[in-house]
Amino acid sequence: MAHARAWLASLPDRPVPPRCPIDELAIGRGAALPEEPSDPEAVIDLLAAGVEPGLMAMPSGRFFGWVIGGTLPAALAADWLTSAWDQNSGMRFATPGTVAVEEAAGAWLLDLLGLPPGADVGFVTGGTTANFTGLAAARQQVLTTAGWDLDRLGLTGAPHVRVLVGEERHGTVDLALRYLGLGAPTAVAADSAGRVRLDALAAALSEAPDGPTIVVLQAGNLHSGAFDPLQEAIALAHAHGAWVHVDGAFGLWAAASPRLRHLVRGHEEADSWATDAHKTLNVPYDCGVAVVARPGAVRDAMGMQASYLVHDEGPGDPLAKVPELSRRARGVPVWAALRSLGRSGVAELVDGLAANARALADGIGAIEDAEILNEVVFTQVCVAFGDDERTRAVTARVLADGTAWMSGSRWRDRAVLRISASNWSTDANDVAASVASVRRAAATR
Ligand SMILES: Cc1ncc(COP(=O)(O)O)c(C=O)c1O
């Protein structure tokens, strides 16, 4: 506890990057396994001291890398409790306490995110497994509809499942399709913000006769934060009998904000959705959420029966909604986050992240030769400084400075400095200090 407190207390002032690269950490590979037992407290002292120089201050208000949230206090404490309780939360019968809390959190999520109240909610490890779960349900359903018995026959000889994705979908969609043996998807052209183009989607859908088809849409583009035109795209896909999965790893949370809800208009008509709680909701790593409108599809894909288990057919056991059998009660920190924020607090959290992105874009955009490349509609900002070489040099200087952490990337064929405003604790001072750090980096030639 003392070590955890010390870490949390260091966050407001500490530089963000780790002080020590992995190969120089004494605690890493090469350390000998002791032959004899050690005092547990001494082990934790050793662990805390050994890891500390290698910690990235990801929960800092000045961390804007990748798409990574911090940790709300109630969620962190609930996560500790979850470990102490040590409930293998796969079955309603066996661990009613944690499963009840996860079911409450699931119902609150459906309500906040504007999703069908009868949908199944599975708490998984992240956006990757949430995409995998939704797409597994999709594969199950489209092949069943095509008259193919997937469980008995597998994929060999099955009708071809056509998967259409936006050109700028997240790589984990492809990864999930690989897990599922569905191969590489067909990419549909995107516009300059990275949104799938409706004319291109319509053309792709019409190209082949309607058969088993899955369309994957995106709520929140990693670079621009842009949202696919969900309402129109879902209607098009459904007109061709396709299953629609929405990857809303961070962007689905726009639905919880009355001001930003318009970005996901029509999203509730899809068939499955993936989101993360460890991004926009700011619960500790790791926690993703897979939502499937048709419980039968996900339970057929993910559920298992065994004589030694005790099954609950009603609302369904957690193990029937996620890839794992044994599982941590990942929904408990989600419950604590939602219970502590309330409906208005969740909306304020989402609005606050978007406002921080806007403030960072305004501040950085005022720096000489900085060019904000995207319309900042949500939490993501992409900046270029003249040519690629200079953008990369500015990015390297920002990281070396250590005040703020923003990742470099490449978007629409340009090197960019990528900013993701995803941390609940980022305040005006963090924004000002981070803009000043980028200004210093850009001033050095
Ligand atoms: C749009 C999108 N989908 C999926 C993912 C993967 O999520 P995770 O890293 O939680 O597995 C990300 C991660 O940033 C993302 O931005």
PDB file of C-alpha atoms in Angstrom, residues 145-320:
ATOM      1  CA  THR A 145     -28.172 -18.201 -41.448  1.00  0.00           C
ATOM      2  CA  ALA A 146     -26.427 -19.601 -44.531  1.00  0.00           C
ATOM      3  CA  GLY A 147     -27.332 -23.110 -43.336  1.00  0.00           C
ATOM      4  CA  TRP A 148     -23.795 -24.078 -42.326  1.00  0.00           C
ATOM      5  CA  ASP A 149     -23.194 -25.997 -39.075  1.00  0.00           C
ATOM      6  CA  LEU A 150     -20.008 -24.283 -37.930  1.00  0.00           C
ATOM      7  CA  ASP A 151     -19.730 -26.149 -34.630  1.00  0.00           C
ATOM      8  CA  ARG A 152     -19.815 -29.559 -36.276  1.00  0.00           C
ATOM      9  CA  LEU A 153     -18.045 -28.868 -39.566  1.00  0.00           C
ATOM     10  CA  GLY A 154     -15.672 -26.015 -38.792  1.00  0.00           C
ATOM     11  CA  LEU A 155     -14.670 -23.628 -41.544  1.00  0.00           C
ATOM     12  CA  THR A 156     -13.383 -26.163 -44.051  1.00  0.00           C
ATOM     13  CA  GLY A 157     -15.787 -26.149 -46.992  1.00  0.00           C
ATOM     14  CA  ALA A 158     -17.934 -23.429 -45.401  1.00  0.00           C
ATOM     15  CA  PRO A 159     -19.497 -20.703 -47.545  1.00  0.00           C
ATOM     16  CA  HIS A 160     -17.081 -17.796 -47.944  1.00  0.00           C
ATOM     17  CA  VAL A 161     -17.697 -15.109 -45.320  1.00  0.00           C
ATOM     18  CA  ARG A 162     -17.192 -11.708 -46.882  1.00  0.00           C
ATOM     19  CA  VAL A 163     -15.850  -9.128 -44.390  1.00  0.00           C
ATOM     20  CA  LEU A 164     -15.909  -5.452 -45.341  1.00  0.00           C
ATOM     21  CA  VAL A 165     -13.944  -2.976 -43.247  1.00  0.00           C
ATOM     22  CA  GLY A 166     -13.074   0.699 -43.562  1.00  0.00           C
ATOM     23  CA  GLU A 167      -9.645   1.445 -45.001  1.00  0.00           C
ATOM     24  CA  GLU A 168      -8.646   2.982 -41.649  1.00  0.00           C
ATOM     25  CA  ARG A 169     -10.044   0.340 -39.293  1.00  0.00           C
ATOM     26  CA  HIS A 170      -7.883  -0.563 -36.326  1.00  0.00           C
ATOM     27  CA  GLY A 171      -5.378  -3.380 -36.876  1.00  0.00           C
ATOM     28  CA  THR A 172      -6.990  -5.473 -34.158  1.00  0.00           C
ATOM     29  CA  VAL A 173      -9.981  -6.028 -36.439  1.00  0.00           C
ATOM     30  CA  ASP A 174      -7.672  -7.840 -38.869  1.00  0.00           C
ATOM     31  CA  LEU A 175      -6.112  -9.668 -35.941  1.00  0.00           C
ATOM     32  CA  ALA A 176      -9.506 -10.844 -34.679  1.00  0.00           C
ATOM     33  CA  LEU A 177     -10.414 -12.020 -38.187  1.00  0.00           C
ATOM     34  CA  ARG A 178      -7.153 -13.947 -38.265  1.00  0.00           C
ATOM     35  CA  TYR A 179      -7.999 -15.639 -34.945  1.00  0.00           C
ATOM     36  CA  LEU A 180     -11.352 -16.559 -36.467  1.00  0.00           C
ATOM     37  CA  GLY A 181      -9.913 -18.032 -39.666  1.00  0.00           C
ATOM     38  CA  LEU A 182     -11.777 -15.496 -41.774  1.00  0.00           C
ATOM     39  CA  GLY A 183      -8.671 -14.238 -43.549  1.00  0.00           C
ATOM     40  CA  ALA A 184      -7.943 -10.714 -44.697  1.00  0.00           C
ATOM     41  CA  PRO A 185     -10.950  -8.401 -45.009  1.00  0.00           C
ATOM     42  CA  THR A 186     -11.863  -6.293 -48.027  1.00  0.00           C
ATOM     43  CA  ALA A 187     -10.998  -2.646 -47.386  1.00  0.00           C
ATOM     44  CA  VAL A 188     -13.515   0.020 -48.331  1.00  0.00           C
ATOM     45  CA  ALA A 189     -12.205   3.500 -49.191  1.00  0.00           C
ATOM     46  CA  ALA A 190     -12.259   6.193 -46.525  1.00  0.00           C
ATOM     47  CA  ASP A 191     -12.532   9.982 -46.771  1.00  0.00           C
ATOM     48  CA  SER A 192      -9.851  12.460 -45.707  1.00  0.00           C
ATOM     49  CA  ALA A 193     -10.882  12.123 -42.032  1.00  0.00           C
ATOM     50  CA  GLY A 194     -10.622   8.324 -42.186  1.00  0.00           C
ATOM     51  CA  ARG A 195     -14.407   7.715 -42.270  1.00  0.00           C
ATOM     52  CA  VAL A 196     -15.693   4.924 -44.459  1.00  0.00           C
ATOM     53  CA  ARG A 197     -17.205   6.313 -47.678  1.00  0.00           C
ATOM     54  CA  LEU A 198     -20.838   5.367 -48.141  1.00  0.00           C
ATOM     55  CA  ASP A 199     -20.618   5.231 -51.937  1.00  0.00           C
ATOM     56  CA  ALA A 200     -17.655   2.865 -51.677  1.00  0.00           C
ATOM     57  CA  LEU A 201     -19.455   0.725 -49.105  1.00  0.00           C
ATOM     58  CA  ALA A 202     -22.565   0.549 -51.288  1.00  0.00           C
ATOM     59  CA  ALA A 203     -20.422  -0.454 -54.282  1.00  0.00           C
ATOM     60  CA  ALA A 204     -18.568  -3.121 -52.280  1.00  0.00           C
ATOM     61  CA  LEU A 205     -21.822  -4.569 -50.937  1.00  0.00           C
ATOM     62  CA  SER A 206     -23.289  -4.760 -54.445  1.00  0.00           C
ATOM     63  CA  GLU A 207     -20.211  -6.333 -55.976  1.00  0.00           C
ATOM     64  CA  ALA A 208     -21.097  -9.916 -55.079  1.00  0.00           C
ATOM     65  CA  PRO A 209     -24.426 -11.640 -54.507  1.00  0.00           C
ATOM     66  CA  ASP A 210     -25.607 -11.323 -50.917  1.00  0.00           C
ATOM     67  CA  GLY A 211     -24.161 -14.158 -48.845  1.00  0.00           C
ATOM     68  CA  PRO A 212     -22.665 -14.400 -45.388  1.00  0.00           C
ATOM     69  CA  THR A 213     -21.361 -10.850 -44.904  1.00  0.00           C
ATOM     70  CA  ILE A 214     -19.926  -8.945 -41.962  1.00  0.00           C
ATOM     71  CA  VAL A 215     -19.377  -5.179 -42.073  1.00  0.00           C
ATOM     72  CA  VAL A 216     -17.066  -3.642 -39.483  1.00  0.00           C
ATOM     73  CA  LEU A 217     -17.525   0.056 -38.771  1.00  0.00           C
ATOM     74  CA  GLN A 218     -15.546   2.357 -36.520  1.00  0.00           C
ATOM     75  CA  ALA A 219     -16.584   4.819 -33.833  1.00  0.00           C
ATOM     76  CA  GLY A 220     -13.420   6.821 -33.212  1.00  0.00           C
ATOM     77  CA  ASN A 221     -10.447   6.784 -35.563  1.00  0.00           C
ATOM     78  CA  LEU A 222      -7.111   6.387 -33.807  1.00  0.00           C
ATOM     79  CA  HIS A 223      -5.605   9.372 -35.642  1.00  0.00           C
ATOM     80  CA  SER A 224      -8.456  11.771 -36.320  1.00  0.00           C
ATOM     81  CA  GLY A 225     -11.029  10.660 -33.755  1.00  0.00           C
ATOM     82  CA  ALA A 226     -13.546  10.660 -36.632  1.00  0.00           C
ATOM     83  CA  PHE A 227     -16.629   8.445 -36.652  1.00  0.00           C
ATOM     84  CA  ASP A 228     -17.923   6.405 -39.576  1.00  0.00           C
ATOM     85  CA  PRO A 229     -21.404   7.530 -40.706  1.00  0.00           C
ATOM     86  CA  LEU A 230     -22.934   4.779 -38.617  1.00  0.00           C
ATOM     87  CA  GLN A 231     -26.633   5.264 -39.242  1.00  0.00           C
ATOM     88  CA  GLU A 232     -26.346   5.261 -43.028  1.00  0.00           C
ATOM     89  CA  ALA A 233     -23.671   2.563 -43.169  1.00  0.00           C
ATOM     90  CA  ILE A 234     -25.610   0.227 -40.875  1.00  0.00           C
ATOM     91  CA  ALA A 235     -28.785   0.677 -42.945  1.00  0.00           C
ATOM     92  CA  LEU A 236     -26.854  -0.106 -46.139  1.00  0.00           C
ATOM     93  CA  ALA A 237     -25.228  -3.188 -44.655  1.00  0.00           C
ATOM     94  CA  HIS A 238     -28.491  -4.482 -43.221  1.00  0.00           C
ATOM     95  CA  ALA A 239     -30.201  -4.010 -46.561  1.00  0.00           C
ATOM     96  CA  HIS A 240     -27.713  -6.617 -47.845  1.00  0.00           C
ATOM     97  CA  GLY A 241     -28.329  -8.941 -44.901  1.00  0.00           C
ATOM     98  CA  ALA A 242     -24.936  -8.259 -43.304  1.00  0.00           C
ATOM     99  CA  TRP A 243     -24.068  -8.418 -39.620  1.00  0.00           C
ATOM    100  CA  VAL A 244     -22.653  -5.063 -38.470  1.00  0.00           C
ATOM    101  CA  HIS A 245     -19.949  -4.873 -35.822  1.00  0.00           C
ATOM    102  CA  VAL A 246     -18.854  -1.473 -34.479  1.00  0.00           C
ATOM    103  CA  ASP A 247     -15.337  -1.031 -33.132  1.00  0.00           C
ATOM    104  CA  GLY A 248     -15.811   1.800 -30.653  1.00  0.00           C
ATOM    105  CA  ALA A 249     -12.798   1.105 -28.461  1.00  0.00           C
ATOM    106  CA  PHE A 250     -12.694   4.680 -27.218  1.00  0.00           C
ATOM    107  CA  GLY A 251     -15.281   6.482 -29.358  1.00  0.00           C
ATOM    108  CA  LEU A 252     -18.402   4.579 -28.314  1.00  0.00           C
ATOM    109  CA  TRP A 253     -18.293   6.693 -25.150  1.00  0.00           C
ATOM    110  CA  ALA A 254     -19.465   9.697 -27.175  1.00  0.00           C
ATOM    111  CA  ALA A 255     -22.909   8.132 -26.700  1.00  0.00           C
ATOM    112  CA  ALA A 256     -22.712   8.903 -22.972  1.00  0.00           C
ATOM    113  CA  SER A 257     -22.431  12.647 -23.614  1.00  0.00           C
ATOM    114  CA  PRO A 258     -25.532  14.611 -24.640  1.00  0.00           C
ATOM    115  CA  ARG A 259     -23.184  17.065 -26.416  1.00  0.00           C
ATOM    116  CA  LEU A 260     -21.259  14.467 -28.392  1.00  0.00           C
ATOM    117  CA  ARG A 261     -23.914  11.802 -28.899  1.00  0.00           C
ATOM    118  CA  HIS A 262     -24.587  13.040 -32.424  1.00  0.00           C
ATOM    119  CA  LEU A 263     -21.227  11.529 -33.451  1.00  0.00           C
ATOM    120  CA  VAL A 264     -22.577   7.988 -33.039  1.00  0.00           C
ATOM    121  CA  ARG A 265     -26.098   8.618 -34.362  1.00  0.00           C
ATOM    122  CA  GLY A 266     -27.785   5.339 -35.260  1.00  0.00           C
ATOM    123  CA  HIS A 267     -25.107   3.150 -33.637  1.00  0.00           C
ATOM    124  CA  GLU A 268     -27.723   1.215 -31.654  1.00  0.00           C
ATOM    125  CA  GLU A 269     -28.945  -0.459 -34.853  1.00  0.00           C
ATOM    126  CA  ALA A 270     -25.720  -2.482 -35.208  1.00  0.00           C
ATOM    127  CA  ASP A 271     -25.474  -6.133 -34.129  1.00  0.00           C
ATOM    128  CA  SER A 272     -22.357  -6.047 -31.961  1.00  0.00           C
ATOM    129  CA  TRP A 273     -20.083  -3.437 -30.438  1.00  0.00           C
ATOM    130  CA  ALA A 274     -16.609  -3.435 -28.925  1.00  0.00           C
ATOM    131  CA  THR A 275     -15.381  -0.865 -26.470  1.00  0.00           C
ATOM    132  CA  ASP A 276     -12.778  -0.429 -23.769  1.00  0.00           C
ATOM    133  CA  ALA A 277     -13.182   0.608 -20.181  1.00  0.00           C
ATOM    134  CA  HIS A 278      -9.426   1.120 -19.769  1.00  0.00           C
ATOM    135  CA  LYS A 279      -9.467   3.943 -22.299  1.00  0.00           C
ATOM    136  CA  THR A 280     -12.195   6.590 -22.050  1.00  0.00           C
ATOM    137  CA  LEU A 281     -13.745   5.328 -18.802  1.00  0.00           C
ATOM    138  CA  ASN A 282     -10.369   5.325 -16.998  1.00  0.00           C
ATOM    139  CA  VAL A 283     -10.429   2.005 -15.158  1.00  0.00           C
ATOM    140  CA  PRO A 284      -7.082   0.276 -14.598  1.00  0.00           C
ATOM    141  CA  TYR A 285      -5.670  -2.143 -17.150  1.00  0.00           C
ATOM    142  CA  ASP A 286      -7.132  -4.294 -18.385  1.00  0.00           C
ATOM    143  CA  CYS A 287     -10.798  -4.147 -19.268  1.00  0.00           C
ATOM    144  CA  GLY A 288     -12.743  -4.199 -22.518  1.00  0.00           C
ATOM    145  CA  VAL A 289     -16.444  -4.708 -23.159  1.00  0.00           C
ATOM    146  CA  ALA A 290     -18.068  -6.882 -25.836  1.00  0.00           C
ATOM    147  CA  VAL A 291     -21.757  -6.227 -26.451  1.00  0.00           C
ATOM    148  CA  VAL A 292     -23.866  -8.450 -28.689  1.00  0.00           C
ATOM    149  CA  ALA A 293     -27.481  -7.637 -29.504  1.00  0.00           C
ATOM    150  CA  ARG A 294     -28.417 -11.304 -30.034  1.00  0.00           C
ATOM    151  CA  PRO A 295     -27.428 -13.254 -26.928  1.00  0.00           C
ATOM    152  CA  GLY A 296     -27.922 -16.553 -28.783  1.00  0.00           C
ATOM    153  CA  ALA A 297     -25.144 -15.731 -31.250  1.00  0.00           C
ATOM    154  CA  VAL A 298     -22.480 -14.896 -28.678  1.00  0.00           C
ATOM    155  CA  ARG A 299     -23.427 -17.745 -26.347  1.00  0.00           C
ATOM    156  CA  ASP A 300     -23.276 -20.233 -29.241  1.00  0.00           C
ATOM    157  CA  ALA A 301     -19.854 -18.871 -30.169  1.00  0.00           C
ATOM    158  CA  MET A 302     -18.352 -18.530 -26.685  1.00  0.00           C
ATOM    159  CA  GLY A 303     -20.306 -20.725 -24.302  1.00  0.00           C
ATOM    160  CA  MET A 304     -19.333 -24.215 -23.207  1.00  0.00           C
ATOM    161  CA  GLN A 305     -21.114 -26.909 -21.242  1.00  0.00           C
ATOM    162  CA  ALA A 306     -19.439 -29.345 -18.887  1.00  0.00           C
ATOM    163  CA  SER A 307     -20.825 -31.740 -16.324  1.00  0.00           C
ATOM    164  CA  TYR A 308     -18.663 -30.337 -13.520  1.00  0.00           C
ATOM    165  CA  LEU A 309     -19.847 -26.753 -14.031  1.00  0.00           C
ATOM    166  CA  VAL A 310     -23.123 -25.285 -12.755  1.00  0.00           C
ATOM    167  CA  HIS A 311     -24.809 -23.458 -15.617  1.00  0.00           C
ATOM    168  CA  ASP A 312     -27.333 -20.652 -15.517  1.00  0.00           C
ATOM    169  CA  GLU A 313     -29.418 -20.473 -18.655  1.00  0.00           C
ATOM    170  CA  GLY A 314     -31.363 -17.338 -17.706  1.00  0.00           C
ATOM    171  CA  PRO A 315     -29.373 -14.146 -18.018  1.00  0.00           C
ATOM    172  CA  GLY A 316     -26.409 -16.339 -18.937  1.00  0.00           C
ATOM    173  CA  ASP A 317     -23.154 -17.011 -17.151  1.00  0.00           C
ATOM    174  CA  PRO A 318     -20.238 -14.636 -17.738  1.00  0.00           C
ATOM    175  CA  LEU A 319     -18.244 -17.538 -19.205  1.00  0.00           C
ATOM    176  CA  ALA A 320     -20.774 -17.802 -22.063  1.00  0.00           C
TER     177      ALA A 320
END
